Every structure is written in C-alpha cells, then in structure tokens.
C-alpha cells in the first residue's frame, strides 16, 4: 500500500473530499517535479534534480507515502555524485511506485471514464 | 485566562506548492488566517510589514534560506520571540545544528512527522503563547544518518537502458539473454494475481513474460497487429538463418482485424516454417486459444475500447480460468479505467515504451 489513507483521513477529520483533493494536487505537482528531475538528469543540471527531489521527499512524506519519500531522499542525496544513468535508473524506479500510487488513488476514488 | 487558542495569522514560508496548499487549507479550516511566501526574502519582508502569530518555515528556499530567515527573526527587536516551527526535509546533523543555534520553537522533519502531528504542534505552540506569552523552544536532536536504502527495480531499469542503447538485434539478444539468466537466479514472483495495471518497466514485462513462457512452455499467443507486421519479416529472416538446431517454435496465434496484415503475417511466417494460426475476429482468436490448449496470451491493445471489449468477452467465457492473459497497453493513462478491470482474472500491464524492436526481441528469445 503506497497511500496511507488512514493518516490522510485523520488529517482531514474523515473528510474524503479533502483527502481526494490533496492527493489530486499531489499527483499533479508530482508530474511536474518528476519532469524537472528528468530534465535535470538529461541536461546534467544536478541542482535541478536535487531541488525537485527534495521537494518531492517532503510532499510524499506529508501524504504518508514514506517509502516513496525515502526514495526521493536517496535520489536527492545521490544527485551530486551519481552518474546520469544511475540517476535515471533511480527516477524510473521511483516512477514505478508513483504510478502504482496513482492507481491506488484511482481505486480509492474511482471516476467515470472519459 | 482560558488556554483556548485564538485564531492567529500564520505565515507559511515554503517553496513547495504542495506543502503550502496542504497546510494552508488545514490551517484555514482550523480558523486561522494564513499567508504564504515562497522564498526567504519575501518571508522577511512580510514579517517586517506585519509580524504573524506563528511562522511555519521551510529551510531550503530560494533567495535566502530558512536558516537566514530564522536568524533575522531572532535578531530583530520586534520579533525575538516569534514562534517559529521549522518544517524541513533536511535532517543532516549540520543542518539541525546550524538551525538550533537560533532557537526555533520546534524543528520538525517532514518524513518523521505526519501533517496531523505538525498541526498538533502548531496548536500546542499557540496554546503556550496564549497561556504564557511565549513558547519555549524544543530543539531537534541530531540524528545518526540512516544507511542507504537500496532502491528496488533499479537493476531492471538499468537493463532497459542497456536494451535501448544496444546497437543491433544481436546485441539486444545478448542483453536479453543476460537479463533472463539473471532473472533465473533471482526470479521475482509476479505481482498480484489479479489485474495489474502497472506503470511500464520493461524489465518487469520481461520477467513476467519469461516466467509465463519458461514456467509454462506450452503455447503462447501474441496479438499485436501492426507491431507484429513490422517485426515478423525480421523474425522470419532470423529464423531462416538460424533455423538449424533451433527448438521447434511453438505455434503462434496471430490476430489482426486488417486483412492485409493477416495476409502479410501468414506469408511471412510460412517461409521459415513457423506455424501461425491467423484469426480476424476477437472471438475466433479466443475460440482457437481454448481449442488449442494455449496457456498464455499476450494481447496488445491500443485503445481503451478494445481493452474493454476484450475484458467483456473474456468475462462472458470461462477462458480466464484456464489462461494467463497479459494485456499490453500503451501509455500510463489507464489509471482512470483501472477499476473496471479490478478483480478480473487477468493481468494487465501498461507498456508505454513497448516498441516493435523490443517485441521482436521477445520473439527471438521465445525461439
């Protein structure tokens, strides 16, 4: 389980809509941050990688996604020294988990098909 | 005086829009006025103009970091006791020590506290201020660094990178064989038995494919019309050149709605002596699968409608009791329809990066 739904509901005093909104916002902003990370890796801008990974470490922790938070912190700590290939590998592994989180979110809050 | 917490003006200084949004919303619900800034300079400017009742402060911010803001706050005559809760991902000893010097009211590390706990701390600090006029600083303890945590799946992704950078089919084949041998030593079990709409990791697909094929080496059906059309001539050439000593290929079930594609596939496969079974209708394909005792079907679909049609068809039969069905879908935008495929006896894998070259290499390994 990637999303700690109980903690989130706790935070929102049981308000599912509130929890849903924040998760939606999280996944939207995660897409942007991951894009920043990938761009940073591609252009060898390590600071960009570091900053985005740092933000994601905090955001994921705030959503109760502690495993993912750990992964982002690892990425942040490696951003200065690891090779681009290793960083790419890390962000790809993180993406797996993020996507699984999105799917969990979708199953927690099913929507009508477009 | 009652120790009730009056509503306060809370300033959130953090450049992460997610954190700002999360705490702003929650604090407003608690009855507080909330202001937000995204960098250290704006934080200082705002504090000078109108000191808040409490500052929720991130450390890593552009244009003056949180430590500099805290230093400013403590050194100003108008705000020496301003309650400051530092909320940061930074947990290195140096970061904590450098901040502790300026006596933050609280130092909370994001991955060690939940948002609920942060809000509780805010309540506690404001209650202390209401009762006693000021809140006593509780300094963060320096933590020993955690050991590095291995990131799962990194190796698999490195293989993907190797595969994508291979110069030719032979190199790709060698890489795939290497991947397979490594997986043989450490084969991970397939993820959940029911529907998996997972994000793409080619290594994982290979793993599932190998496990499906090598564990149950009876027939595999692959349906991927235009991808197959591009891949088959190369496959035929390869089989033709390397036929000697090969294990007889398993029957291959090919399916396409397009007549031209079916004809092309049939001709291509006949040359090297492959034994295709070619079908046009989804229903025919599945009838043949059932009749010919196939064990695994890999179905490549491009459109949501096709996936739904397939699932509906399979649900109307008992095929899913006998078959392992791996549905390959492009893109990662299948999440919204995931619920439709839940609890079906299918495996459903998102493959945004599947290319005909990769599919060809899967074929090569099969044979």
XYZ file of C-alpha atoms in Angstrom, chain B:
367
model
C -7.175 33.140 31.370
C -8.573 30.254 29.400
C -5.976 28.384 27.382
C -8.000 28.489 24.225
C -6.159 29.098 21.059
C -7.400 32.218 19.380
C -7.216 32.357 15.673
C -3.859 33.646 14.586
C -2.191 34.878 11.468
C 0.100 32.101 10.370
C 2.784 32.697 7.779
C 3.850 29.665 5.754
C 7.250 30.092 4.110
C 7.880 27.178 1.748
C 8.664 26.969 -1.964
C 6.846 23.653 -2.338
C 3.351 24.438 -3.610
C 2.071 21.113 -2.371
C 3.134 21.724 1.219
C 1.777 25.254 1.078
C -1.560 24.060 -0.239
C -1.838 21.252 2.293
C -1.170 23.351 5.369
C -2.947 26.467 4.175
C -6.163 24.540 3.695
C -5.915 22.755 7.012
C -4.969 25.835 8.993
C -7.786 27.858 7.473
C -10.191 25.101 8.479
C -8.840 25.476 11.996
C -9.911 29.123 11.876
C -6.566 30.786 11.284
C -5.676 33.421 8.742
C -2.940 32.133 6.511
C -0.387 33.965 4.397
C 2.153 32.232 2.205
C 5.501 33.123 0.676
C 7.832 31.049 -1.465
C 11.247 32.391 -0.623
C 13.284 33.753 2.252
C 13.367 37.371 1.074
C 9.585 37.579 0.850
C 9.315 35.922 4.251
C 11.470 38.587 5.853
C 9.631 41.370 4.049
C 6.275 40.017 5.213
C 7.469 39.620 8.801
C 8.754 43.188 8.843
C 5.499 44.578 7.477
C 3.223 42.685 9.809
C 4.625 40.021 12.134
C 2.466 36.897 12.104
C 1.348 34.966 15.151
C 3.408 31.968 14.043
C 5.826 31.166 11.243
C 5.877 27.741 9.601
C 9.262 27.732 7.944
C 10.950 25.505 5.390
C 14.735 25.548 5.332
C 15.550 25.012 1.669
C 14.145 28.006 -0.106
C 15.481 30.264 -2.812
C 16.601 33.818 -2.171
C 17.597 33.404 1.469
C 17.063 30.049 3.084
C 15.059 29.249 6.194
C 18.058 29.409 8.474
C 18.718 33.000 7.389
C 15.080 33.896 7.953
C 15.192 32.383 11.442
C 18.399 34.262 12.203
C 16.753 37.504 11.087
C 13.676 36.849 13.226
C 15.716 36.151 16.353
C 17.914 39.170 15.896
C 15.135 41.712 15.339
C 13.921 43.579 18.385
C 10.322 43.329 17.194
C 10.256 39.555 16.734
C 12.746 37.804 19.055
C 10.044 35.525 20.473
C 8.074 34.946 17.306
C 7.041 31.267 17.382
C 8.843 29.573 14.533
C 8.160 25.966 13.598
C 10.782 24.739 11.185
C 9.362 22.057 8.921
C 12.014 20.647 6.671
C 13.215 17.538 4.900
C 16.749 18.358 5.987
C 17.856 16.093 8.763
C 21.617 16.166 8.440
C 23.416 16.910 11.662
C 24.939 20.105 10.274
C 21.531 21.426 9.184
C 19.987 20.755 12.572
C 22.877 22.230 14.500
C 23.028 25.361 12.373
C 19.311 25.951 12.908
C 19.281 25.074 16.624
C 21.658 27.986 17.207
C 18.796 30.343 16.542
C 16.329 28.579 18.796
C 13.448 27.533 16.628
C 10.355 26.874 18.687
C 10.113 23.471 17.089
C 12.191 21.660 14.448
C 10.127 19.052 12.649
C 11.458 16.779 9.961
C 8.911 16.168 7.210
C 9.414 12.452 6.804
C 9.371 11.878 10.553
C 6.091 13.588 11.330
C 2.677 13.392 9.806
C 0.814 16.554 8.807
C -1.553 15.819 11.679
C 1.356 15.924 14.086
C 2.535 19.199 12.577
C -0.898 20.706 13.115
C -0.880 19.420 16.686
C 2.452 21.102 17.291
C 1.063 24.355 15.890
C -1.897 24.069 18.256
C 0.406 23.337 21.195
C 2.727 26.231 20.433
C -0.139 28.691 20.015
C -1.687 27.447 23.270
C 1.624 28.012 25.075
C 1.848 31.515 23.679
C -1.729 32.220 24.754
C -1.059 30.927 28.293
C 2.449 32.054 28.938
C 3.135 34.795 26.459
C 5.793 32.793 24.656
C 6.519 29.209 23.665
C 9.634 27.506 24.929
C 11.899 26.216 22.167
C 12.197 22.457 21.869
C 15.344 21.813 19.918
C 15.670 18.981 17.421
C 18.117 16.251 18.251
C 20.869 15.430 15.853
C 20.098 12.094 14.244
C 22.523 9.499 13.035
C 22.273 9.192 9.259
C 20.245 6.317 8.016
C 22.108 3.798 5.967
C 21.495 3.953 2.264
C 18.354 2.124 1.288
C 18.569 0.178 -1.924
C 16.001 1.300 -4.451
C 14.084 -1.671 -5.799
C 13.869 -2.118 -9.502
C 16.945 -0.082 -10.260
C 18.710 -3.032 -11.832
C 15.736 -3.781 -14.025
C 15.674 -0.247 -15.258
C 19.374 -0.326 -15.979
C 18.609 -3.260 -18.243
C 16.027 -1.209 -20.035
C 18.652 1.434 -20.649
C 21.092 -1.188 -21.923
C 18.473 -2.586 -24.224
C 17.558 0.753 -25.634
C 21.153 1.647 -26.322
C 22.020 -1.644 -27.991
C 23.336 -1.089 -31.493
C 21.724 -4.022 -33.242
C 19.489 -7.034 -32.870
C 22.328 -9.316 -31.900
C 23.392 -7.057 -29.056
C 19.817 -6.788 -27.916
C 19.505 -10.541 -27.964
C 22.648 -10.924 -25.883
C 21.355 -8.391 -23.392
C 18.017 -10.123 -23.161
C 19.719 -13.441 -22.565
C 21.812 -11.879 -19.832
C 18.691 -10.405 -18.263
C 16.964 -13.737 -18.435
C 19.872 -15.567 -16.795
C 19.992 -13.024 -14.019
C 16.292 -13.372 -13.509
C 16.607 -17.132 -13.417
C 18.878 -16.743 -10.413
C 16.630 -14.296 -8.691
C 13.230 -14.587 -10.232
C 10.777 -12.352 -8.550
C 7.283 -13.601 -8.340
C 4.690 -11.969 -10.417
C 2.868 -9.286 -8.697
C -0.698 -9.739 -7.540
C -2.673 -12.407 -9.230
C -5.445 -10.170 -10.370
C -5.401 -7.188 -12.563
C -2.154 -5.318 -12.588
C -2.250 -2.075 -14.403
C 1.292 -1.229 -13.644
C 3.418 1.513 -14.992
C 5.875 0.449 -17.536
C 9.072 -1.236 -16.622
C 10.316 -3.310 -19.440
C 12.353 -5.449 -17.081
C 9.180 -6.388 -15.274
C 7.461 -7.230 -18.512
C 10.326 -9.471 -19.458
C 10.178 -11.095 -16.098
C 6.506 -11.825 -16.455
C 6.973 -12.969 -19.981
C 9.809 -15.294 -19.105
C 8.005 -16.636 -16.121
C 4.947 -17.231 -18.241
C 6.893 -18.864 -21.027
C 9.515 -20.833 -19.214
C 7.274 -21.917 -16.415
C 4.566 -22.967 -18.791
C 6.303 -23.559 -22.078
C 3.182 -24.596 -23.862
C 1.764 -22.300 -26.364
C 1.911 -18.603 -26.287
C -0.346 -16.437 -28.355
C 0.782 -12.984 -29.239
C -1.515 -10.480 -30.770
C -0.054 -7.180 -31.769
C -1.139 -6.385 -35.287
C 0.921 -3.636 -36.791
C 3.766 -4.165 -34.391
C 3.897 -7.743 -35.496
C 3.713 -6.769 -39.100
C 6.928 -4.824 -38.756
C 8.588 -7.403 -36.594
C 7.731 -10.548 -38.485
C 9.934 -10.126 -41.565
C 12.930 -9.732 -39.303
C 11.834 -12.691 -37.277
C 11.427 -14.772 -40.375
C 14.885 -13.823 -41.582
C 16.394 -14.630 -38.262
C 14.692 -17.979 -38.047
C 15.619 -18.737 -41.640
C 19.273 -18.016 -40.973
C 19.433 -19.686 -37.618
C 16.980 -22.494 -38.079
C 19.452 -25.266 -37.595
C 19.465 -26.572 -34.074
C 16.514 -24.465 -33.015
C 13.812 -25.908 -30.886
C 10.696 -26.175 -32.995
C 8.846 -22.974 -32.478
C 5.642 -23.157 -30.595
C 2.515 -22.429 -32.584
C 1.949 -18.764 -32.826
C -1.516 -17.338 -32.791
C -1.694 -14.133 -34.738
C -4.650 -11.873 -34.832
C -5.499 -8.783 -36.735
C -8.662 -7.074 -37.882
C -6.885 -5.977 -41.026
C -6.921 -8.411 -43.933
C -3.737 -7.062 -45.400
C -1.958 -7.530 -42.106
C -3.230 -11.090 -41.762
C -2.060 -11.981 -45.258
C 1.296 -10.429 -44.644
C 1.725 -12.293 -41.394
C 0.731 -15.594 -42.953
C 3.188 -15.267 -45.819
C 5.976 -14.152 -43.601
C 5.552 -16.963 -41.171
C 5.258 -19.709 -43.738
C 8.680 -19.057 -45.169
C 10.706 -20.213 -42.196
C 8.207 -22.907 -41.339
C 6.506 -21.246 -38.424
C 3.043 -22.491 -37.668
C 0.844 -19.490 -37.374
C -2.795 -19.634 -36.666
C -4.232 -16.445 -38.025
C -7.555 -15.024 -36.968
C -9.580 -11.963 -37.740
C -12.173 -11.731 -35.044
C -11.507 -11.432 -31.383
C -13.932 -14.228 -30.717
C -12.220 -16.546 -33.228
C -8.914 -15.870 -31.628
C -10.169 -16.868 -28.234
C -12.008 -19.901 -29.513
C -8.786 -21.069 -31.066
C -6.909 -20.338 -27.889
C -9.296 -22.554 -25.983
C -9.325 -25.318 -28.600
C -5.597 -25.450 -28.978
C -4.772 -25.512 -25.345
C -2.834 -22.273 -25.195
C -1.755 -21.363 -21.719
C -0.699 -17.765 -22.073
C -2.000 -14.969 -24.198
C -0.284 -11.678 -24.641
C -2.746 -9.250 -26.061
C -1.559 -5.917 -27.267
C -4.255 -3.276 -27.403
C -4.019 0.345 -28.346
C -7.363 1.648 -27.340
C -9.400 1.580 -24.205
C -12.415 0.427 -26.179
C -10.526 -2.610 -27.419
C -9.406 -3.485 -23.912
C -12.954 -3.204 -22.612
C -14.292 -5.335 -25.418
C -11.694 -7.947 -24.660
C -12.425 -7.966 -20.955
C -16.172 -8.190 -21.581
C -15.631 -11.071 -23.959
C -13.388 -12.925 -21.565
C -15.811 -12.410 -18.731
C -18.544 -13.981 -20.813
C -16.481 -17.158 -21.115
C -14.547 -19.221 -18.651
C -11.299 -18.662 -20.504
C -9.751 -16.676 -17.735
C -9.917 -19.725 -15.545
C -7.576 -21.520 -17.882
C -5.424 -18.770 -19.248
C -2.938 -16.286 -18.095
C -3.719 -13.183 -20.082
C -1.265 -10.373 -20.188
C -2.717 -7.296 -21.775
C -0.180 -4.850 -23.049
C -1.435 -1.320 -23.239
C 0.330 1.807 -24.327
C 0.620 4.856 -22.172
C 0.216 5.409 -18.492
C -3.194 6.974 -18.685
C -5.052 3.790 -17.980
C -5.416 4.536 -14.294
C -8.905 6.010 -14.565
C -10.255 2.798 -16.002
C -8.327 0.566 -13.658
C -11.366 -0.011 -11.521
C -13.126 -1.611 -14.461
C -10.506 -4.267 -14.635
C -10.230 -4.953 -10.959
C -10.789 -8.434 -9.706
C -10.723 -9.971 -13.068
C -8.519 -12.967 -13.579
C -6.332 -11.004 -15.906
C -3.016 -9.380 -15.782
C -2.952 -6.019 -17.285
C 0.323 -4.324 -17.921
C 0.856 -0.823 -19.120
C 3.598 -0.630 -21.713
C 4.132 2.866 -22.869
C 7.585 2.107 -24.117
C 6.999 -1.139 -25.950
C 8.402 -0.893 -29.414
C 8.403 -3.321 -32.250
C 12.105 -3.883 -31.686
C 11.508 -4.950 -28.133
C 8.672 -7.189 -29.153
C 10.872 -8.749 -31.784
C 13.473 -9.498 -29.206
C 10.885 -11.210 -27.078
C 10.105 -13.388 -30.075
C 13.739 -14.137 -30.596
C 14.057 -15.349 -27.080
C 10.992 -17.462 -27.414
C 12.593 -19.254 -30.274
